[in-house]
XYZ file of C-alpha atoms in Angstrom:
383
model
C -127.965 -26.969 13.313
C -127.555 -29.093 10.670
C -126.374 -28.544 6.955
C -128.975 -26.856 4.499
C -131.290 -25.501 6.228
C -132.386 -23.814 3.571
C -135.374 -22.173 4.045
C -137.311 -20.489 7.718
C -140.367 -19.154 7.649
C -142.647 -18.025 10.478
C -145.850 -19.110 11.246
C -147.140 -16.590 13.463
C -149.640 -15.884 11.056
C -150.129 -18.837 9.648
C -148.866 -20.789 6.251
C -150.561 -19.798 3.352
C -150.559 -21.384 -0.072
C -148.113 -18.679 -0.913
C -145.940 -19.708 2.287
C -146.243 -23.184 1.288
C -145.255 -22.991 -2.383
C -142.487 -22.117 -1.647
C -141.479 -25.603 -0.025
C -140.498 -28.026 -2.583
C -141.826 -31.022 -2.925
C -139.208 -33.883 -2.258
C -137.455 -35.127 0.180
C -135.640 -33.702 2.858
C -136.276 -33.030 6.783
C -138.876 -30.678 8.215
C -138.460 -29.308 11.202
C -141.513 -27.235 13.684
C -140.833 -24.886 16.436
C -142.313 -23.752 19.146
C -142.143 -21.612 22.130
C -138.956 -20.830 23.198
C -137.636 -23.290 20.090
C -139.066 -26.469 21.254
C -139.371 -29.056 19.501
C -142.691 -29.185 17.960
C -142.281 -32.318 14.856
C -139.339 -33.156 12.902
C -139.331 -36.272 10.355
C -137.925 -37.338 7.244
C -139.951 -37.655 4.683
C -140.479 -37.612 0.369
C -142.518 -34.484 -0.206
C -142.143 -31.766 2.679
C -144.577 -29.618 1.062
C -147.189 -32.445 1.402
C -145.923 -33.345 5.347
C -146.364 -29.152 5.977
C -149.565 -28.523 4.659
C -151.047 -31.614 6.397
C -149.874 -30.021 9.699
C -149.814 -26.387 9.196
C -151.721 -25.674 5.882
C -154.935 -24.020 5.715
C -156.599 -27.425 5.768
C -154.773 -29.311 8.430
C -157.016 -31.172 10.799
C -157.604 -33.590 13.995
C -154.273 -34.071 15.901
C -151.642 -33.423 12.788
C -153.191 -30.001 13.513
C -149.785 -28.122 15.092
C -151.114 -24.454 14.186
C -151.986 -23.513 17.880
C -148.217 -24.442 19.318
C -146.173 -23.632 15.952
C -143.734 -20.964 15.505
C -141.403 -21.884 12.962
C -140.653 -24.263 10.317
C -137.616 -25.224 8.452
C -136.579 -27.665 5.612
C -133.403 -29.164 4.704
C -133.357 -30.480 1.246
C -132.466 -34.175 -0.014
C -131.686 -35.804 -2.963
C -133.096 -39.231 -2.099
C -135.209 -40.588 0.931
C -131.921 -42.105 2.094
C -129.839 -39.041 2.349
C -132.933 -37.246 4.311
C -132.960 -40.417 6.709
C -129.321 -39.323 7.406
C -129.959 -35.237 7.981
C -132.879 -36.542 10.369
C -130.379 -38.380 12.542
C -127.920 -35.154 12.726
C -131.078 -33.576 13.192
C -132.143 -35.408 15.682
C -129.357 -35.529 17.575
C -128.522 -32.062 18.072
C -132.070 -30.727 18.311
C -134.418 -33.379 20.317
C -131.955 -35.799 21.747
C -135.164 -38.002 23.217
C -136.525 -38.388 19.515
C -132.835 -39.190 18.129
C -132.589 -41.926 21.406
C -135.819 -43.814 20.660
C -135.709 -43.364 16.801
C -132.334 -45.337 17.158
C -133.793 -47.813 19.168
C -136.033 -48.621 16.766
C -133.301 -48.730 14.447
C -130.935 -50.622 15.975
C -129.304 -54.027 14.551
C -127.725 -56.819 15.815
C -123.627 -57.590 15.904
C -121.760 -60.880 17.378
C -118.386 -60.378 18.419
C -115.536 -63.003 19.923
C -112.054 -62.674 20.735
C -110.116 -64.127 18.211
C -107.863 -67.000 20.381
C -108.512 -69.806 21.202
C -108.037 -69.604 24.357
C -110.836 -66.144 25.024
C -113.154 -67.328 22.107
C -116.629 -67.177 22.451
C -119.411 -66.213 20.532
C -121.635 -62.311 22.187
C -124.581 -60.247 20.663
C -124.897 -56.772 20.954
C -126.772 -53.742 19.506
C -124.183 -51.566 21.377
C -120.944 -52.784 19.140
C -118.409 -49.760 20.280
C -119.131 -51.497 23.549
C -117.161 -54.927 22.664
C -113.256 -54.997 23.534
C -111.148 -53.771 21.354
C -109.323 -57.204 21.213
C -112.728 -58.855 20.029
C -113.677 -58.944 16.179
C -117.225 -57.927 15.732
C -120.013 -59.153 13.187
C -122.557 -57.832 11.514
C -125.436 -56.692 10.722
C -128.426 -58.930 11.579
C -131.921 -57.519 12.275
C -132.573 -59.507 14.962
C -130.818 -61.658 17.850
C -131.733 -64.113 16.810
C -130.388 -64.075 13.238
C -126.758 -63.145 15.131
C -127.252 -66.219 17.267
C -128.466 -68.713 14.315
C -125.480 -67.042 11.984
C -122.725 -68.276 14.950
C -124.627 -71.501 14.679
C -123.954 -71.588 11.333
C -120.116 -70.747 11.494
C -119.153 -72.808 14.334
C -120.909 -76.128 12.189
C -119.407 -75.085 8.687
C -116.144 -74.967 10.341
C -116.361 -76.727 13.417
C -115.748 -74.574 16.113
C -115.957 -75.042 19.755
C -119.671 -75.759 20.904
C -118.630 -75.254 24.601
C -116.096 -72.540 24.794
C -115.525 -72.970 28.380
C -113.442 -75.761 27.691
C -111.838 -75.032 25.169
C -110.662 -72.021 27.300
C -108.858 -75.141 29.763
C -106.967 -76.772 26.704
C -105.325 -78.905 26.397
C -107.113 -80.302 29.826
C -110.681 -79.582 28.296
C -113.244 -82.540 28.176
C -114.087 -83.303 24.585
C -118.479 -83.240 24.064
C -120.084 -85.218 21.503
C -119.369 -83.469 18.533
C -115.800 -85.142 19.044
C -117.700 -88.740 18.837
C -119.786 -87.946 15.466
C -116.395 -86.348 13.770
C -117.729 -82.646 13.462
C -114.358 -81.203 16.442
C -111.354 -81.783 16.220
C -111.291 -81.517 19.875
C -109.121 -78.622 20.340
C -109.796 -79.210 23.891
C -108.381 -82.087 24.927
C -105.760 -81.733 23.036
C -106.723 -83.340 19.736
C -106.192 -79.706 17.721
C -103.258 -77.479 18.362
C -104.637 -74.083 19.218
C -102.371 -73.114 16.626
C -105.203 -74.690 14.170
C -107.916 -74.250 16.268
C -107.233 -70.221 15.236
C -106.287 -70.842 11.861
C -109.831 -72.022 11.398
C -111.282 -69.319 13.275
C -110.164 -66.766 11.237
C -111.285 -68.064 7.778
C -115.139 -68.475 10.311
C -114.595 -64.494 10.748
C -113.282 -63.650 7.080
C -116.373 -65.921 5.553
C -118.456 -63.986 3.583
C -120.761 -63.604 0.725
C -118.255 -63.936 -1.912
C -117.106 -66.576 0.161
C -120.055 -67.947 -0.063
C -120.634 -68.015 -3.700
C -117.320 -69.082 -4.052
C -117.709 -72.244 -1.661
C -121.042 -73.242 -3.832
C -119.424 -73.106 -6.945
C -117.214 -75.955 -6.127
C -120.184 -77.676 -4.186
C -121.994 -77.602 -8.023
C -119.442 -79.241 -8.977
C -118.624 -81.819 -6.429
C -122.244 -82.768 -6.764
C -122.425 -83.173 -10.531
C -119.059 -85.346 -9.896
C -120.998 -87.634 -7.780
C -124.027 -87.961 -9.458
C -122.316 -89.051 -13.020
C -120.441 -91.731 -10.292
C -124.131 -92.925 -9.408
C -122.460 -91.906 -5.652
C -125.698 -91.296 -4.382
C -125.674 -91.177 -0.863
C -122.351 -88.451 -1.706
C -124.068 -86.444 -3.794
C -127.042 -86.284 -0.679
C -124.197 -85.255 1.735
C -122.992 -82.482 -0.777
C -126.232 -81.768 -2.008
C -127.410 -81.406 2.286
C -124.341 -78.892 2.838
C -124.861 -76.572 0.098
C -128.668 -76.076 0.871
C -127.466 -75.152 4.574
C -124.986 -72.952 2.496
C -127.614 -70.991 0.512
C -129.650 -70.946 3.104
C -127.277 -68.907 5.567
C -126.292 -67.047 2.079
C -129.657 -65.793 1.762
C -129.895 -64.247 5.319
C -127.327 -64.651 7.587
C -124.883 -63.585 4.497
C -126.628 -60.801 2.804
C -124.318 -57.980 4.261
C -122.279 -59.509 7.240
C -119.015 -58.488 7.158
C -116.261 -56.559 10.086
C -117.700 -53.684 11.628
C -114.241 -51.538 10.335
C -115.334 -53.243 7.063
C -118.945 -50.860 7.523
C -117.030 -48.359 5.137
C -118.698 -47.828 2.264
C -119.739 -44.977 -0.863
C -123.814 -44.337 -1.570
C -124.588 -43.459 -4.658
C -128.300 -42.158 -4.742
C -130.299 -39.591 -6.527
C -129.494 -36.146 -5.939
C -132.900 -34.533 -6.826
C -131.369 -33.131 -10.129
C -131.911 -34.399 -13.332
C -129.420 -36.291 -14.589
C -126.903 -36.338 -11.848
C -126.281 -38.477 -8.745
C -125.288 -37.636 -5.316
C -121.814 -39.870 -4.200
C -121.942 -40.184 -0.004
C -119.647 -41.213 2.109
C -120.382 -43.580 5.069
C -118.240 -45.040 7.503
C -119.511 -46.859 10.703
C -122.286 -43.786 11.864
C -120.109 -41.500 10.484
C -121.155 -39.992 7.438
C -120.385 -36.573 4.516
C -121.699 -35.759 0.637
C -118.953 -36.094 -1.267
C -120.391 -34.310 -4.142
C -122.212 -34.860 -7.251
C -121.979 -37.174 -10.090
C -122.885 -36.161 -13.239
C -123.945 -39.491 -15.588
C -122.377 -38.105 -18.085
C -119.550 -37.184 -16.954
C -116.035 -38.530 -18.810
C -113.676 -40.967 -17.167
C -110.970 -38.559 -15.332
C -113.556 -36.413 -13.481
C -115.477 -39.612 -12.038
C -111.686 -40.533 -10.770
C -111.386 -37.364 -9.053
C -114.556 -38.318 -7.512
C -113.966 -41.258 -6.825
C -110.928 -40.445 -5.055
C -112.227 -37.928 -3.204
C -114.557 -40.596 -1.768
C -111.639 -43.491 -0.651
C -110.013 -40.146 0.918
C -113.295 -39.344 2.964
C -113.944 -42.561 4.034
C -110.414 -43.047 5.493
C -109.868 -39.755 7.569
C -113.722 -41.136 9.280
C -112.047 -44.780 9.744
C -108.653 -43.136 11.672
C -111.336 -42.096 14.266
C -110.722 -45.089 16.892
C -114.799 -44.434 18.280
C -117.734 -45.027 16.424
C -120.408 -42.404 15.039
C -123.962 -42.305 15.411
C -125.699 -45.662 15.780
C -128.895 -44.327 14.391
C -126.644 -43.149 11.366
C -125.208 -46.905 11.625
C -128.491 -48.116 11.498
C -129.914 -47.135 8.377
C -126.785 -47.886 6.331
C -127.117 -51.604 7.844
C -130.121 -51.744 7.086
C -129.807 -50.371 3.800
C -127.239 -53.213 3.115
C -129.474 -56.034 4.551
C -132.878 -55.020 2.826
C -132.360 -52.994 -0.435
C -135.445 -50.439 -0.760
C -136.911 -51.049 -4.025
C -135.729 -48.038 -6.395
C -133.125 -47.358 -3.761
C -129.547 -46.609 -3.681
C -126.315 -48.425 -4.764
C -123.611 -49.307 -1.868
C -120.211 -49.767 -3.391
C -117.585 -51.658 -0.816
C -114.672 -49.472 -0.172
C -112.240 -51.461 -2.092
C -114.853 -51.277 -5.268
C -114.911 -47.887 -4.878
C -113.157 -46.063 -8.622
C -114.624 -44.204 -11.730
C -115.995 -46.872 -13.417
C -118.019 -48.346 -10.547
C -119.087 -45.052 -9.632
C -120.345 -44.395 -13.278
C -121.947 -47.210 -13.231
C -123.769 -46.887 -10.312
C -124.999 -43.249 -11.293
C -126.534 -44.797 -14.626
C -128.491 -47.130 -11.889
C -129.738 -45.162 -10.245
C -130.729 -42.227 -12.494
C -132.503 -45.192 -14.416
C -134.494 -46.458 -11.558
C -135.553 -42.793 -10.762
C -138.715 -42.745 -13.535
C -140.858 -40.441 -12.056
C -141.691 -38.464 -8.496
C -139.628 -40.212 -5.755
C -142.169 -41.342 -3.050
C -141.577 -41.972 0.469
C -143.037 -41.610 4.142
C -141.937 -39.879 7.208
C -140.923 -43.538 8.750
C -142.467 -42.862 12.227
C -139.527 -40.000 12.709
C -142.310 -37.136 14.358
C -141.880 -35.926 17.580
C -144.493 -37.766 20.752
C -145.990 -34.512 20.721
C -147.949 -34.983 16.852
């Protein structure tokens, strides 16, 4: 069973108002079981009491009415909708694998992969990064396959990588293509460039992330001003075009791109308690609550919680295989499209006491009133 099932209600005599009042009107997971422990409904929701009332209470009606088949209702409170979604994935994996698989497919994200040696270079894209070969590097996440392919094309152009890997694999006996004639490829395939030089450039491309793109845009802005000052307008136009391309990719593919192993983050979210945030460690599909962080806590205590979070991440990172692809999807989507009023995500290298306190202050200020949530379609097919 998942952690934190805090309330188990017998539904054989119905769910009247007194029983409903024992269910918190807060984020969490609701599980309705029928005969023999079969899952009738399972969902993460922003209001557990409302969810239960609509399906099990005196006013339940239509297709939402589960009273005829429901025997037990269990709840697992969460401090935020983000945490509720993680709890849901745990519960579905244990109680209803079919539902877990369906939701995981909905949450799937795309990844790019390639070998880092020139003779093995070639982009591929997948939604199952755990299936990639050990010698491959995996980059992502991307919401759509088209986004992964677009980012690969961007890296090819920006770093002058080979567009025809089958020729590169024959180096130095490969046949150069039109990109060499256009001056957009040094042509390692035919020996015009050493494989070592190509692999060095490939390493730069693989490590190209949001901070690197922002630094390059700053440099291009300086070059653009300098060219305009010399009235070198053709040069300025070329710089502007390069800047525009980079800015467009920064808004799309580079929003959250990183190596798969770097999807190792600390989430600071609401906890359900006033003035207290929850600190959650997540690494490649595994997760765990580190502890509670009071907004007015002292620096030494915040440093201690930060150390605990880093230790938790390191322990999870030591495992070779991936965790739950559904959990990886939840976190990846939050990285790419942060929810309004949602959690703050800190990369492993940015986690210290000061950053945790800043994040806690932010999420607790965002929470202006009762949080709202949705079930995100995470219900059993019996509903």
